[in-house]
Tab-separated table of N, CA and C in Angstrom:
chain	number	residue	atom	x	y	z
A	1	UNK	N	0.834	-1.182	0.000
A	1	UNK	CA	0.000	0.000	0.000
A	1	UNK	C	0.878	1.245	0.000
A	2	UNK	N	1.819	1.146	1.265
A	2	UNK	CA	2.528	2.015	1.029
A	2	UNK	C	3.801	2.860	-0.125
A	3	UNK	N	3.991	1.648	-1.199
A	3	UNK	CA	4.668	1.677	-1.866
A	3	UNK	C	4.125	2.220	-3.294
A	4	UNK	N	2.336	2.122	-3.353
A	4	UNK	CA	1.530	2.769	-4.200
A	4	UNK	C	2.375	4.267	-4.594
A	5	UNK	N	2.585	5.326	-3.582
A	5	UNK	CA	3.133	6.297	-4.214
A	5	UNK	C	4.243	6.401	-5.100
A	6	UNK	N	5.255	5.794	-4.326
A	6	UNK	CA	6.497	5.242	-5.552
A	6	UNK	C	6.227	4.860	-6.504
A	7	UNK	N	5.409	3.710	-6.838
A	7	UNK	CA	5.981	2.767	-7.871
A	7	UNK	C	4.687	3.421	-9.164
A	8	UNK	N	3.466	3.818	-8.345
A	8	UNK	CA	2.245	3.986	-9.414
A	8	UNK	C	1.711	5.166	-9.320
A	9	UNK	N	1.097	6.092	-8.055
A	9	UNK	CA	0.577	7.424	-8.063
A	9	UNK	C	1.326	8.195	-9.013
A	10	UNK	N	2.702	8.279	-9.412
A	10	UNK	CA	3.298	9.404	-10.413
A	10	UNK	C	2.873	9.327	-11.619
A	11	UNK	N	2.856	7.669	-12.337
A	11	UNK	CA	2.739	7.290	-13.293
A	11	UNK	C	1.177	7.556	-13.727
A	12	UNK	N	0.684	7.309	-12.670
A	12	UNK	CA	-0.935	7.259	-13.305
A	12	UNK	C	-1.500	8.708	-13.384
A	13	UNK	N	-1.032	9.432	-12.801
A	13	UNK	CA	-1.409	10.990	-12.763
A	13	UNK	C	-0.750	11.637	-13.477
A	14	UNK	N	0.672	11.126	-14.465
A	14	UNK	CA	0.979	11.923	-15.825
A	14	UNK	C	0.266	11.052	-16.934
A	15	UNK	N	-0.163	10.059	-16.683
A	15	UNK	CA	-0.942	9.224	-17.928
A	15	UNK	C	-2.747	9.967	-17.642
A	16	UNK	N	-3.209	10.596	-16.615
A	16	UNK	CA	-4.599	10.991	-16.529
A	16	UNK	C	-4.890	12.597	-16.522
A	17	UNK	N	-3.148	12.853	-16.742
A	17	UNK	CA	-3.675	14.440	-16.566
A	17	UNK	C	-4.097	15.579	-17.634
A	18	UNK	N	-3.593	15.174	-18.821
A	18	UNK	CA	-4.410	15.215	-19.963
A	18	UNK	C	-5.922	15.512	-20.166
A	19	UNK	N	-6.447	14.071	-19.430
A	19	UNK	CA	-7.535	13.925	-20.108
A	19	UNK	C	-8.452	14.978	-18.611
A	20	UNK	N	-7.812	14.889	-17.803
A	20	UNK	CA	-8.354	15.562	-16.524
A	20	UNK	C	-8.258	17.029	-16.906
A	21	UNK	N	-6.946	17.457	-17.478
A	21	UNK	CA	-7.210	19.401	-17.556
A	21	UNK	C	-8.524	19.606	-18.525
A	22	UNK	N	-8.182	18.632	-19.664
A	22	UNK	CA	-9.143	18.945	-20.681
A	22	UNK	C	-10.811	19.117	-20.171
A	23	UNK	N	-10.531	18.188	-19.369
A	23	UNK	CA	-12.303	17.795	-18.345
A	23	UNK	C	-12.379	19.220	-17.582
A	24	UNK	N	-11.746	20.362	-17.591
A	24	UNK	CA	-11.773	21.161	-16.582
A	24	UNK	C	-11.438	20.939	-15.117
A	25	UNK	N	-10.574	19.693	-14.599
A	25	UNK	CA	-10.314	19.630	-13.649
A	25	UNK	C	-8.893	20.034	-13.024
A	26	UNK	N	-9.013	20.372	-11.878
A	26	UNK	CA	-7.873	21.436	-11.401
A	26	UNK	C	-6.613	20.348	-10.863
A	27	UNK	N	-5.706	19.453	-11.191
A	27	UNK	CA	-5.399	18.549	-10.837
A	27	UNK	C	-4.872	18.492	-9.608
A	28	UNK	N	-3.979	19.752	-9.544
A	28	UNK	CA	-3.460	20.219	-8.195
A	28	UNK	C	-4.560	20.109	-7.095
A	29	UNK	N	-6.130	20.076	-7.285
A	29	UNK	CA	-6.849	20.043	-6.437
A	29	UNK	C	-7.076	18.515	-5.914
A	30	UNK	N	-6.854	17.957	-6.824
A	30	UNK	CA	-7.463	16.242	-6.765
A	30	UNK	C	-6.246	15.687	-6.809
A	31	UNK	N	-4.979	15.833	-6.348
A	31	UNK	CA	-3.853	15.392	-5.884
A	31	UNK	C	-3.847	13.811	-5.243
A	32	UNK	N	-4.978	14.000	-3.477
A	32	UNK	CA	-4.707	13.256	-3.090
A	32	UNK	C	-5.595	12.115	-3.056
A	33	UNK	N	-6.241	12.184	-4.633
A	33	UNK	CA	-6.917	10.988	-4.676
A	33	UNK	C	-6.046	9.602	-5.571
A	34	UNK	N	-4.658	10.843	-5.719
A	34	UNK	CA	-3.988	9.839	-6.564
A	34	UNK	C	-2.295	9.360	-5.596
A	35	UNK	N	-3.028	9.451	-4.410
A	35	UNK	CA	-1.531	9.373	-3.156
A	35	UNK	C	-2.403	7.766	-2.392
A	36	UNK	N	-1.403	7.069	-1.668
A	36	UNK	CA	-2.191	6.080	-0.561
A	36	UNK	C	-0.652	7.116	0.393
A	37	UNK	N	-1.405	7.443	1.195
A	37	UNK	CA	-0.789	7.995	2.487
A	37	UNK	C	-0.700	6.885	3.362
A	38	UNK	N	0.515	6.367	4.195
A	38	UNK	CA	0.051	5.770	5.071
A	38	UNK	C	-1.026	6.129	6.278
A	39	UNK	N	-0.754	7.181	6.631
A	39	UNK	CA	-1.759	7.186	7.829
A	39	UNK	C	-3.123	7.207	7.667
A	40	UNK	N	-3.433	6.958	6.248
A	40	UNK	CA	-5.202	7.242	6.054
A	40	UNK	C	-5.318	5.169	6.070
A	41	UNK	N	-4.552	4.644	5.753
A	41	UNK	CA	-4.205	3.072	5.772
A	41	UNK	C	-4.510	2.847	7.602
A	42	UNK	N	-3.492	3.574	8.143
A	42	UNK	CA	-3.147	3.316	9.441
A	42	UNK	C	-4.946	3.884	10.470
A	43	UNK	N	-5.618	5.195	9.898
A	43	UNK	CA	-6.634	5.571	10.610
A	43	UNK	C	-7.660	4.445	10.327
A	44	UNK	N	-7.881	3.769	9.196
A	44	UNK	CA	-8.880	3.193	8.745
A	44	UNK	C	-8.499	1.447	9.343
A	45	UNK	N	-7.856	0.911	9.451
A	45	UNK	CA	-7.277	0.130	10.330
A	45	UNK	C	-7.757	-0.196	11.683
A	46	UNK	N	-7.417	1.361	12.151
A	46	UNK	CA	-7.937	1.445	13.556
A	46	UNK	C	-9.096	1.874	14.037
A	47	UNK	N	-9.924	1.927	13.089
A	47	UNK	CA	-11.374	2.275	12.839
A	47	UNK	C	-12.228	0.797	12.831
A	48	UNK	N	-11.635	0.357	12.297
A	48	UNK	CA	-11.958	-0.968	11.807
A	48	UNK	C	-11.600	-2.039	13.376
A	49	UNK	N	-10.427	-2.205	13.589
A	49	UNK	CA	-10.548	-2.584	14.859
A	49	UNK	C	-11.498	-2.199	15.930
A	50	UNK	N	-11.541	-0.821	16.057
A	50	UNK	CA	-12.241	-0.250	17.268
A	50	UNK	C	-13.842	-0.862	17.365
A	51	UNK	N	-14.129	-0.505	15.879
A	51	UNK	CA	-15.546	-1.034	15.506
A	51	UNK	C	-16.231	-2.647	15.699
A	52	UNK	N	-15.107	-3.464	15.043
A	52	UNK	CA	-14.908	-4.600	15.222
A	52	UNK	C	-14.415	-5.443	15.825
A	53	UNK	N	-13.193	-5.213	16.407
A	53	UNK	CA	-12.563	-6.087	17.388
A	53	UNK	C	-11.250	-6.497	16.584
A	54	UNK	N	-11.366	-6.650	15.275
A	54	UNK	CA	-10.029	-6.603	14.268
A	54	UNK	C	-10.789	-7.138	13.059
A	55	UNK	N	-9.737	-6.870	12.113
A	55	UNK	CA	-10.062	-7.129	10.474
A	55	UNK	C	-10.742	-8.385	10.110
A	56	UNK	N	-10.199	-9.540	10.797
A	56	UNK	CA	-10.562	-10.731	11.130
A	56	UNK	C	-12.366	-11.084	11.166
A	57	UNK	N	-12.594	-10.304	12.124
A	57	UNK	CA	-14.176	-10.307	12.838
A	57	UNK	C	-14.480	-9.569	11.936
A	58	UNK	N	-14.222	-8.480	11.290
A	58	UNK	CA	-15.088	-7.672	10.383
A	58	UNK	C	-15.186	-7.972	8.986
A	59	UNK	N	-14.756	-8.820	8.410
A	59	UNK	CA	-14.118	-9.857	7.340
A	59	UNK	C	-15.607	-10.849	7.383
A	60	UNK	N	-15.912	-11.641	8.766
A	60	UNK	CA	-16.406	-12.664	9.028
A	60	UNK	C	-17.785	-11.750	9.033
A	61	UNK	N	-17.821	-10.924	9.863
A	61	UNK	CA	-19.494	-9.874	10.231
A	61	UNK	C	-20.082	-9.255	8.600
A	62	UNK	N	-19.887	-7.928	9.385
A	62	UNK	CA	-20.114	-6.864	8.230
A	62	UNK	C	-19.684	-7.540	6.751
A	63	UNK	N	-18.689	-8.061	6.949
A	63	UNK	CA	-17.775	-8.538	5.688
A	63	UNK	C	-18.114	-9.091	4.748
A	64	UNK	N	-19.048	-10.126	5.681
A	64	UNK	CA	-20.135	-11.204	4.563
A	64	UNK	C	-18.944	-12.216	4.562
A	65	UNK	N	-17.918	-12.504	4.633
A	65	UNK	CA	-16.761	-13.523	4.330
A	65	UNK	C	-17.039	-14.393	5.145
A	66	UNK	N	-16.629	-15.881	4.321
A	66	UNK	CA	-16.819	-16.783	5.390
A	66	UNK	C	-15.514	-17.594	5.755
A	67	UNK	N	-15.320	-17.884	6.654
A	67	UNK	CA	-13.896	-18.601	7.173
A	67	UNK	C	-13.129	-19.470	6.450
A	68	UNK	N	-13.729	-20.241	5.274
A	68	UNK	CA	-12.538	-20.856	3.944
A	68	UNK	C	-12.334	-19.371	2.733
A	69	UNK	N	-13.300	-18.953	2.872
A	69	UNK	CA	-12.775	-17.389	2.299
A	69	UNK	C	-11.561	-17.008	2.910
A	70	UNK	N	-11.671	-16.444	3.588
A	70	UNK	CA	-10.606	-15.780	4.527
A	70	UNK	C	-8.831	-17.144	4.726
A	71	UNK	N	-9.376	-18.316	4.949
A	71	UNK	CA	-8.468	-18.997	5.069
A	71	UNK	C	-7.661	-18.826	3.363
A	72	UNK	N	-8.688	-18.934	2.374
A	72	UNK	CA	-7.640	-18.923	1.235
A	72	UNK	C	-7.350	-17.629	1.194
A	73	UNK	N	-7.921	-16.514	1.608
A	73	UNK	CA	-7.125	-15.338	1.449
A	73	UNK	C	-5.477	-15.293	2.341
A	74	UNK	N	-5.483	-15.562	3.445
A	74	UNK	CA	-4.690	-15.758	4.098
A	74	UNK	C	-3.575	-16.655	3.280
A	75	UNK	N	-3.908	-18.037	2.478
A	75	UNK	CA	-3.203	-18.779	2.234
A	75	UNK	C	-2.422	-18.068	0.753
A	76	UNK	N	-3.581	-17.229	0.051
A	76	UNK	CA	-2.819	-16.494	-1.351
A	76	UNK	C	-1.668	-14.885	-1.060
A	77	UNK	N	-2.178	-14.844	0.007
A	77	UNK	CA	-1.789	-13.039	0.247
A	77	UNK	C	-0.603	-13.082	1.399
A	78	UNK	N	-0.589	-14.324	2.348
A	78	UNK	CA	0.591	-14.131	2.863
A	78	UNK	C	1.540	-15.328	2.710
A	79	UNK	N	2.935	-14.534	3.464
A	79	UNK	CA	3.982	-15.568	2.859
A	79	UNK	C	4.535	-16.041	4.170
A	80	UNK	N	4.852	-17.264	4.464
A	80	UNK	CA	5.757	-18.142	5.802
A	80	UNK	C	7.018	-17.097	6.278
């Protein structure tokens, strides 16, 4: 997530800005829809815990996910 700014926010906002001035849009204004900040990662996180108890439970609740869901997510997304 955090690495979004490096590797892609630059790239995608000289490939959209074109078509964005032409649209009348002020790009400098809409900046940070093309940033992942960590701390908006880090507030929403802890939003999510507070609410839920952790990502886990809110995955399973609200989430609609069901526990071989989540197990293959776990099994594709992390590494030993």
């Amino acid at each position: 997530y955090d690495l979004t700014n490096h590797h892609r926010s630059g790239h995608r906002l000289a490939e959209l800005r074109p078509d964005l001035e032409a649209a009348g849009v002020d790009v400098d204004a809409v900046l940070a829809f093309f940033t992942a900040p960590r701390r908006a990662l880090e507030a929403g996180l802890e939003h999510v815990v507070a609410e839920h108890g952790s990502v886990v439970e809110y995955l399973l609740g609200p989430g609609r996910l069901g526990a071989k869901t989540i197990d293959h997510l776990r099994s594709e997304l992390l590494t030993p």
